PDB file of C-alpha atoms in Angstrom:
ATOM      1  CA  UNK I   1      -0.328   0.271  -0.113  1.00 55.00           C
ATOM      2  CA  UNK I   2       3.222   2.229   0.643  1.00 51.00           C
ATOM      3  CA  UNK I   3       3.513   1.916  -2.852  1.00 51.00           C
ATOM      4  CA  UNK I   4       0.350   2.099  -4.154  1.00 54.00           C
ATOM      5  CA  UNK I   5       0.392   5.652  -2.211  1.00 52.00           C
ATOM      6  CA  UNK I   6       3.893   6.874  -3.570  1.00 55.00           C
ATOM      7  CA  UNK I   7       3.172   6.182  -7.371  1.00 50.00           C
ATOM      8  CA  UNK I   8      -0.661   7.831  -6.575  1.00 51.00           C
ATOM      9  CA  UNK I   9       1.153  10.942  -5.227  1.00 56.00           C
ATOM     10  CA  UNK I  10       3.559  11.545  -8.488  1.00 57.00           C
ATOM     11  CA  UNK I  11       0.785  10.558 -10.904  1.00 57.00           C
ATOM     12  CA  UNK I  12      -2.004  13.379  -9.123  1.00 54.00           C
ATOM     13  CA  UNK I  13       1.055  15.327 -10.079  1.00 55.00           C
ATOM     14  CA  UNK I  14       1.444  14.231 -13.656  1.00 56.00           C
ATOM     15  CA  UNK I  15      -2.357  14.920 -14.037  1.00 55.00           C
ATOM     16  CA  UNK I  16      -2.677  17.842 -12.093  1.00 52.00           C
ATOM     17  CA  UNK I  17      -1.114  19.816 -15.501  1.00 50.00           C
ATOM     18  CA  UNK I  18      -1.910  18.279 -18.494  1.00 49.00           C
ATOM     19  CA  UNK I  19      -4.996  16.045 -17.166  1.00 49.00           C
ATOM     20  CA  UNK I  20      -4.372  13.085 -17.793  1.00 56.00           C
ATOM     21  CA  UNK I  21      -1.668  10.425 -17.066  1.00 56.00           C
ATOM     22  CA  UNK I  22      -2.857   9.083 -12.717  1.00 62.00           C
ATOM     23  CA  UNK I  23      -4.400   5.980 -14.076  1.00 64.00           C
ATOM     24  CA  UNK I  24      -1.603   5.220 -16.429  1.00 63.00           C
ATOM     25  CA  UNK I  25       0.882   5.319 -14.155  1.00 66.00           C
ATOM     26  CA  UNK I  26      -1.187   3.481 -11.468  1.00 68.00           C
ATOM     27  CA  UNK I  27      -3.017   0.921 -13.469  1.00 68.00           C
ATOM     28  CA  UNK I  28       0.046  -1.763 -13.638  1.00 68.00           C
ATOM     29  CA  UNK I  29       0.741  -1.321  -9.204  1.00 71.00           C
ATOM     30  CA  UNK I  30      -2.828  -1.649  -8.394  1.00 74.00           C
ATOM     31  CA  UNK I  31      -2.641  -4.368 -11.062  1.00 71.00           C
ATOM     32  CA  UNK I  32       0.028  -6.311  -9.483  1.00 70.00           C
ATOM     33  CA  UNK I  33      -1.008  -5.568  -5.775  1.00 73.00           C
ATOM     34  CA  UNK I  34      -4.927  -6.703  -6.244  1.00 75.00           C
ATOM     35  CA  UNK I  35      -5.203  -7.960  -9.680  1.00 72.00           C
ATOM     36  CA  UNK I  36      -7.164  -7.016 -12.765  1.00 66.00           C
ATOM     37  CA  UNK I  37     -10.691  -7.088 -11.846  1.00 68.00           C
ATOM     38  CA  UNK I  38     -10.097  -5.531  -7.867  1.00 76.00           C
ATOM     39  CA  UNK I  39      -7.820  -2.658 -10.002  1.00 76.00           C
ATOM     40  CA  UNK I  40     -10.639  -1.260 -11.638  1.00 77.00           C
ATOM     41  CA  UNK I  41     -13.090  -0.264  -9.798  1.00 82.00           C
ATOM     42  CA  UNK I  42     -10.830   0.725  -6.770  1.00 81.00           C
ATOM     43  CA  UNK I  43      -8.735   2.936  -9.572  1.00 80.00           C
ATOM     44  CA  UNK I  44     -12.635   4.269 -10.441  1.00 83.00           C
ATOM     45  CA  UNK I  45     -13.117   5.310  -7.255  1.00 85.00           C
ATOM     46  CA  UNK I  46      -9.700   6.934  -6.780  1.00 82.00           C
ATOM     47  CA  UNK I  47     -10.433   8.310 -10.727  1.00 82.00           C
ATOM     48  CA  UNK I  48     -13.425  10.986  -8.822  1.00 86.00           C
ATOM     49  CA  UNK I  49     -11.453  12.112  -5.688  1.00 81.00           C
ATOM     50  CA  UNK I  50      -8.314  12.489  -8.520  1.00 77.00           C
ATOM     51  CA  UNK I  51     -10.643  15.230 -10.250  1.00 82.00           C
ATOM     52  CA  UNK I  52     -12.517  16.743  -7.753  1.00 84.00           C
ATOM     53  CA  UNK I  53      -9.000  18.611  -7.095  1.00 76.00           C
ATOM     54  CA  UNK I  54      -8.615  19.331 -10.445  1.00 77.00           C
ATOM     55  CA  UNK I  55     -12.256  20.668  -9.685  1.00 87.00           C
ATOM     56  CA  UNK I  56     -11.745  22.978  -7.093  1.00 84.00           C
ATOM     57  CA  UNK I  57      -8.913  24.710  -8.397  1.00 77.00           C
ATOM     58  CA  UNK I  58     -10.075  25.450 -11.878  1.00 82.00           C
ATOM     59  CA  UNK I  59     -14.053  25.937 -10.867  1.00 88.00           C
ATOM     60  CA  UNK I  60     -14.454  29.055 -12.170  1.00 87.00           C
ATOM     61  CA  UNK I  61     -12.657  28.545 -14.853  1.00 88.00           C
ATOM     62  CA  UNK I  62     -15.387  25.201 -16.420  1.00 93.00           C
ATOM     63  CA  UNK I  63     -16.977  24.965 -19.486  1.00 94.00           C
ATOM     64  CA  UNK I  64     -20.043  23.496 -18.478  1.00 95.00           C
ATOM     65  CA  UNK I  65     -21.360  23.853 -22.216  1.00 95.00           C
ATOM     66  CA  UNK I  66     -18.964  21.843 -23.004  1.00 94.00           C
ATOM     67  CA  UNK I  67     -18.942  19.326 -19.825  1.00 95.00           C
ATOM     68  CA  UNK I  68     -22.440  18.520 -19.691  1.00 96.00           C
ATOM     69  CA  UNK I  69     -22.022  17.955 -23.435  1.00 95.00           C
ATOM     70  CA  UNK I  70     -19.543  15.125 -23.646  1.00 95.00           C
ATOM     71  CA  UNK I  71     -20.690  13.339 -19.493  1.00 94.00           C
ATOM     72  CA  UNK I  72     -24.382  13.504 -20.573  1.00 95.00           C
ATOM     73  CA  UNK I  73     -23.905  11.030 -23.080  1.00 95.00           C
ATOM     74  CA  UNK I  74     -21.044   9.516 -21.959  1.00 94.00           C
ATOM     75  CA  UNK I  75     -21.925   8.784 -17.829  1.00 94.00           C
ATOM     76  CA  UNK I  76     -24.461   5.784 -19.733  1.00 95.00           C
ATOM     77  CA  UNK I  77     -22.020   4.629 -22.282  1.00 94.00           C
ATOM     78  CA  UNK I  78     -19.390   4.037 -19.151  1.00 91.00           C
ATOM     79  CA  UNK I  79     -21.916   2.287 -16.924  1.00 92.00           C
ATOM     80  CA  UNK I  80     -22.147   0.395 -20.547  1.00 92.00           C
ATOM     81  CA  UNK I  81     -18.731  -0.594 -20.760  1.00 87.00           C
ATOM     82  CA  UNK I  82     -18.484  -1.029 -16.526  1.00 86.00           C
ATOM     83  CA  UNK I  83     -21.165  -3.877 -17.067  1.00 87.00           C
ATOM     84  CA  UNK I  84     -19.101  -5.090 -20.370  1.00 85.00           C
ATOM     85  CA  UNK I  85     -15.302  -5.365 -18.968  1.00 78.00           C
ATOM     86  CA  UNK I  86     -17.258  -7.124 -15.667  1.00 79.00           C
ATOM     87  CA  UNK I  87     -18.449  -9.708 -17.627  1.00 78.00           C
ATOM     88  CA  UNK I  88     -15.047 -10.224 -19.356  1.00 72.00           C
ATOM     89  CA  UNK I  89     -12.401 -12.891 -17.569  1.00 74.00           C
ATOM     90  CA  UNK I  90      -9.610 -11.447 -16.101  1.00 63.00           C
ATOM     91  CA  UNK I  91      -7.323 -12.649 -19.077  1.00 72.00           C
ATOM     92  CA  UNK I  92      -9.460 -10.923 -21.470  1.00 73.00           C
ATOM     93  CA  UNK I  93      -8.779  -7.575 -19.563  1.00 67.00           C
ATOM     94  CA  UNK I  94      -4.882  -7.739 -19.131  1.00 68.00           C
ATOM     95  CA  UNK I  95      -4.716  -8.202 -22.941  1.00 77.00           C
ATOM     96  CA  UNK I  96      -8.186  -5.051 -23.685  1.00 73.00           C
ATOM     97  CA  UNK I  97      -5.833  -2.803 -21.146  1.00 69.00           C
ATOM     98  CA  UNK I  98      -2.081  -3.216 -22.317  1.00 75.00           C
ATOM     99  CA  UNK I  99      -2.946  -3.387 -26.090  1.00 80.00           C
ATOM    100  CA  UNK I 100      -5.096  -0.288 -25.787  1.00 74.00           C
ATOM    101  CA  UNK I 101      -2.448   0.739 -23.815  1.00 71.00           C
ATOM    102  CA  UNK I 102      -0.503   1.031 -26.239  1.00 79.00           C
ATOM    103  CA  UNK I 103      -2.150   1.394 -29.409  1.00 78.00           C
ATOM    104  CA  UNK I 104      -2.819   5.073 -28.171  1.00 73.00           C
ATOM    105  CA  UNK I 105       0.615   5.753 -28.959  1.00 76.00           C
ATOM    106  CA  UNK I 106      -0.025   5.975 -32.644  1.00 81.00           C
ATOM    107  CA  UNK I 107      -2.944   6.994 -31.720  1.00 74.00           C
ATOM    108  CA  UNK I 108      -2.666   9.997 -29.986  1.00 68.00           C
ATOM    109  CA  UNK I 109       0.109  11.662 -31.984  1.00 74.00           C
ATOM    110  CA  UNK I 110      -1.786  11.635 -35.469  1.00 76.00           C
ATOM    111  CA  UNK I 111      -4.827  13.324 -33.259  1.00 67.00           C
ATOM    112  CA  UNK I 112      -2.716  15.968 -32.982  1.00 69.00           C
ATOM    113  CA  UNK I 113      -0.926  16.232 -36.218  1.00 74.00           C
ATOM    114  CA  UNK I 114      -4.175  15.987 -37.300  1.00 70.00           C
ATOM    115  CA  UNK I 115      -5.426  19.921 -35.824  1.00 68.00           C
ATOM    116  CA  UNK I 116      -9.705  18.746 -34.833  1.00 70.00           C
ATOM    117  CA  UNK I 117     -11.968  21.331 -34.268  1.00 79.00           C
ATOM    118  CA  UNK I 118     -15.292  19.389 -32.825  1.00 81.00           C
ATOM    119  CA  UNK I 119     -18.578  21.763 -31.686  1.00 86.00           C
ATOM    120  CA  UNK I 120     -21.023  20.631 -29.266  1.00 90.00           C
ATOM    121  CA  UNK I 121     -22.990  18.232 -30.971  1.00 91.00           C
ATOM    122  CA  UNK I 122     -19.638  16.229 -32.626  1.00 90.00           C
ATOM    123  CA  UNK I 123     -17.950  16.580 -28.199  1.00 91.00           C
ATOM    124  CA  UNK I 124     -21.061  14.731 -27.446  1.00 94.00           C
ATOM    125  CA  UNK I 125     -20.505  11.602 -29.769  1.00 93.00           C
ATOM    126  CA  UNK I 126     -17.403  11.913 -29.354  1.00 89.00           C
ATOM    127  CA  UNK I 127     -17.691  12.090 -25.232  1.00 92.00           C
ATOM    128  CA  UNK I 128     -20.476   8.670 -26.097  1.00 94.00           C
ATOM    129  CA  UNK I 129     -17.583   7.194 -27.390  1.00 89.00           C
ATOM    130  CA  UNK I 130     -14.750   7.369 -25.383  1.00 87.00           C
ATOM    131  CA  UNK I 131     -17.650   7.279 -22.193  1.00 89.00           C
ATOM    132  CA  UNK I 132     -17.920   3.900 -23.482  1.00 89.00           C
ATOM    133  CA  UNK I 133     -13.920   3.220 -24.173  1.00 82.00           C
ATOM    134  CA  UNK I 134     -13.527   4.040 -19.892  1.00 81.00           C
ATOM    135  CA  UNK I 135     -15.407   1.842 -19.212  1.00 81.00           C
ATOM    136  CA  UNK I 136     -14.423  -0.622 -20.532  1.00 76.00           C
ATOM    137  CA  UNK I 137     -10.364  -0.099 -19.921  1.00 69.00           C
ATOM    138  CA  UNK I 138     -10.279   2.504 -16.961  1.00 63.00           C
ATOM    139  CA  UNK I 139      -8.666   5.316 -18.371  1.00 64.00           C
ATOM    140  CA  UNK I 140      -9.126   6.426 -22.167  1.00 63.00           C
ATOM    141  CA  UNK I 141      -7.541  10.673 -21.122  1.00 64.00           C
ATOM    142  CA  UNK I 142      -4.922   9.758 -24.319  1.00 64.00           C
ATOM    143  CA  UNK I 143      -8.291  11.077 -26.473  1.00 70.00           C
ATOM    144  CA  UNK I 144     -10.180  12.640 -23.720  1.00 77.00           C
ATOM    145  CA  UNK I 145      -7.337  15.045 -23.339  1.00 73.00           C
ATOM    146  CA  UNK I 146      -7.901  16.321 -28.216  1.00 74.00           C
ATOM    147  CA  UNK I 147     -10.982  15.672 -27.482  1.00 80.00           C
ATOM    148  CA  UNK I 148     -11.280  19.045 -24.861  1.00 82.00           C
ATOM    149  CA  UNK I 149      -8.588  20.501 -26.948  1.00 76.00           C
ATOM    150  CA  UNK I 150      -9.858  20.169 -30.301  1.00 80.00           C
ATOM    151  CA  UNK I 151     -13.028  21.782 -28.469  1.00 86.00           C
ATOM    152  CA  UNK I 152     -10.974  24.866 -28.263  1.00 82.00           C
ATOM    153  CA  UNK I 153     -10.482  24.665 -24.426  1.00 81.00           C
ATOM    154  CA  UNK I 154      -6.799  25.556 -22.986  1.00 72.00           C
ATOM    155  CA  UNK I 155      -5.611  26.139 -19.917  1.00 70.00           C
ATOM    156  CA  UNK I 156      -6.958  25.883 -16.109  1.00 74.00           C
ATOM    157  CA  UNK I 157     -10.178  25.553 -18.695  1.00 83.00           C
ATOM    158  CA  UNK I 158      -9.508  22.426 -19.993  1.00 79.00           C
ATOM    159  CA  UNK I 159      -8.318  20.806 -17.261  1.00 77.00           C
ATOM    160  CA  UNK I 160     -11.203  21.716 -15.022  1.00 84.00           C
ATOM    161  CA  UNK I 161     -13.651  21.002 -18.004  1.00 91.00           C
ATOM    162  CA  UNK I 162     -12.336  17.503 -18.735  1.00 86.00           C
ATOM    163  CA  UNK I 163     -11.683  16.665 -14.994  1.00 85.00           C
ATOM    164  CA  UNK I 164     -15.463  17.865 -14.599  1.00 92.00           C
ATOM    165  CA  UNK I 165     -17.138  15.743 -17.542  1.00 92.00           C
ATOM    166  CA  UNK I 166     -14.191  12.697 -16.232  1.00 88.00           C
ATOM    167  CA  UNK I 167     -15.268  12.777 -12.297  1.00 90.00           C
ATOM    168  CA  UNK I 168     -19.309  12.781 -13.864  1.00 93.00           C
ATOM    169  CA  UNK I 169     -17.840   9.734 -16.455  1.00 91.00           C
ATOM    170  CA  UNK I 170     -16.130   7.611 -13.395  1.00 89.00           C
ATOM    171  CA  UNK I 171     -19.130   7.834 -10.963  1.00 92.00           C
ATOM    172  CA  UNK I 172     -21.897   6.423 -13.450  1.00 92.00           C
ATOM    173  CA  UNK I 173     -18.829   4.024 -13.352  1.00 88.00           C
ATOM    174  CA  UNK I 174     -18.661   3.308  -9.750  1.00 90.00           C
ATOM    175  CA  UNK I 175     -22.307   2.939  -9.591  1.00 92.00           C
ATOM    176  CA  UNK I 176     -22.383   0.988 -12.319  1.00 91.00           C
ATOM    177  CA  UNK I 177     -19.576  -1.365 -10.453  1.00 87.00           C
ATOM    178  CA  UNK I 178     -21.173  -1.135  -6.919  1.00 88.00           C
ATOM    179  CA  UNK I 179     -24.707  -2.695  -8.361  1.00 89.00           C
ATOM    180  CA  UNK I 180     -22.243  -5.556 -10.273  1.00 85.00           C
ATOM    181  CA  UNK I 181     -21.092  -6.659  -6.382  1.00 85.00           C
ATOM    182  CA  UNK I 182     -17.734  -5.417  -7.383  1.00 80.00           C
ATOM    183  CA  UNK I 183     -17.153  -2.764  -4.631  1.00 84.00           C
ATOM    184  CA  UNK I 184     -17.168  -4.524  -1.096  1.00 86.00           C
ATOM    185  CA  UNK I 185     -16.161  -2.053   1.602  1.00 87.00           C
ATOM    186  CA  UNK I 186     -12.455  -3.114   1.084  1.00 84.00           C
ATOM    187  CA  UNK I 187     -12.366  -1.861  -2.408  1.00 83.00           C
ATOM    188  CA  UNK I 188     -13.550   0.768  -1.910  1.00 87.00           C
ATOM    189  CA  UNK I 189     -11.721   1.869   1.329  1.00 84.00           C
ATOM    190  CA  UNK I 190      -8.108   0.810  -1.246  1.00 80.00           C
ATOM    191  CA  UNK I 191      -9.887   3.506  -3.739  1.00 81.00           C
ATOM    192  CA  UNK I 192     -10.706   6.194  -1.145  1.00 83.00           C
ATOM    193  CA  UNK I 193      -6.893   5.836  -0.077  1.00 79.00           C
ATOM    194  CA  UNK I 194      -5.636   5.859  -3.555  1.00 79.00           C
ATOM    195  CA  UNK I 195      -7.735   8.900  -4.482  1.00 77.00           C
ATOM    196  CA  UNK I 196      -6.189  10.998  -1.530  1.00 77.00           C
ATOM    197  CA  UNK I 197      -3.115  10.164  -2.993  1.00 75.00           C
ATOM    198  CA  UNK I 198      -3.523  11.083  -6.211  1.00 72.00           C
ATOM    199  CA  UNK I 199      -5.324  14.673  -4.759  1.00 74.00           C
ATOM    200  CA  UNK I 200      -2.468  14.770  -2.272  1.00 71.00           C
ATOM    201  CA  UNK I 201       0.225  14.983  -6.045  1.00 69.00           C
ATOM    202  CA  UNK I 202      -1.673  17.421  -7.581  1.00 66.00           C
ATOM    203  CA  UNK I 203      -2.260  19.773  -4.528  1.00 65.00           C
ATOM    204  CA  UNK I 204       1.644  19.484  -3.840  1.00 63.00           C
ATOM    205  CA  UNK I 205       3.589  18.791  -7.016  1.00 58.00           C
ATOM    206  CA  UNK I 206       1.697  21.104  -9.207  1.00 57.00           C
ATOM    207  CA  UNK I 207       4.523  23.216  -9.579  1.00 59.00           C
ATOM    208  CA  UNK I 208       7.242  20.843  -9.999  1.00 58.00           C
ATOM    209  CA  UNK I 209       4.859  19.349 -12.985  1.00 53.00           C
ATOM    210  CA  UNK I 210       5.062  22.595 -14.388  1.00 55.00           C
ATOM    211  CA  UNK I 211       8.582  22.683 -15.389  1.00 59.00           C
ATOM    212  CA  UNK I 212       8.388  20.433 -17.627  1.00 57.00           C
ATOM    213  CA  UNK I 213       8.824  20.958 -21.570  1.00 64.00           C
ATOM    214  CA  UNK I 214       6.192  19.679 -24.137  1.00 60.00           C
ATOM    215  CA  UNK I 215       8.689  17.770 -26.089  1.00 68.00           C
ATOM    216  CA  UNK I 216       9.831  16.620 -22.425  1.00 67.00           C
ATOM    217  CA  UNK I 217       6.345  15.721 -20.897  1.00 61.00           C
ATOM    218  CA  UNK I 218       5.443  14.204 -24.735  1.00 65.00           C
ATOM    219  CA  UNK I 219       8.010  11.750 -24.415  1.00 71.00           C
ATOM    220  CA  UNK I 220       6.563  10.727 -20.697  1.00 65.00           C
ATOM    221  CA  UNK I 221       3.485  10.009 -21.958  1.00 63.00           C
ATOM    222  CA  UNK I 222       4.746   7.547 -24.352  1.00 72.00           C
ATOM    223  CA  UNK I 223       6.751   5.396 -22.031  1.00 74.00           C
ATOM    224  CA  UNK I 224       4.091   5.974 -19.669  1.00 66.00           C
ATOM    225  CA  UNK I 225       1.751   4.348 -22.008  1.00 68.00           C
ATOM    226  CA  UNK I 226       4.067   1.821 -23.332  1.00 77.00           C
ATOM    227  CA  UNK I 227       5.151   0.465 -20.392  1.00 71.00           C
ATOM    228  CA  UNK I 228       1.817   0.428 -18.640  1.00 66.00           C
ATOM    229  CA  UNK I 229       0.621  -1.288 -22.069  1.00 71.00           C
ATOM    230  CA  UNK I 230       3.619  -4.214 -20.640  1.00 76.00           C
ATOM    231  CA  UNK I 231       3.128  -4.934 -17.555  1.00 67.00           C
ATOM    232  CA  UNK I 232      -1.353  -5.403 -18.416  1.00 64.00           C
ATOM    233  CA  UNK I 233      -0.166  -7.827 -21.373  1.00 73.00           C
ATOM    234  CA  UNK I 234       3.221  -9.632 -19.632  1.00 71.00           C
ATOM    235  CA  UNK I 235       0.451 -10.278 -16.737  1.00 62.00           C
ATOM    236  CA  UNK I 236      -2.557 -12.243 -19.425  1.00 60.00           C
ATOM    237  CA  UNK I 237       0.334 -14.327 -19.361  1.00 66.00           C
ATOM    238  CA  UNK I 238       1.355 -15.243 -16.310  1.00 58.00           C
TER     239      UNK I 238
END
């Protein structure tokens, strides 16, 4: 649990500035500690708490129109994705997570080069698709971050709006996991501990992460995706 808390604090520091990265850093540690079936619900609880700190930090700059457009279709889609995930065997979960993380490296670079622009209705469609994927693979930050950027948000408005949308989607996911019996009291407790570590990292580590150049961060994010994906795939063959 000490290692989980330490990684959670570091992950919170990274995601507090760039809007993503916490799940990718934490998931391999959680899978190793609790197994894939328990790691996903625990991380979902932690993600809610982790996003609360970002919402509070950027409350006045949040674009609520974008939040509602993204999360209203995204939340029920995430619940459906969570139900789909829970019906899969643990090995399939590992393979799905690992493949998705590694595939995100070329996909997110392709999205950045294309420089798409999204309107409110397009953001709603994207929210439904990404919401369903979030229900299955835990973290779709490499997709949601470009989506909100393509809508025209940046800075605190981008960080707060993406966090508020993610929080609502994770609430729907957690409610589905709870309904499926996937969140016993111990899982809730573990999720709260991890979430508090994420919140601490967001609040305490921001000034250090702000010193990262965009190029360094892009390489760091790619490395996290590949390493996380490799850990998930190796777990599938244990």
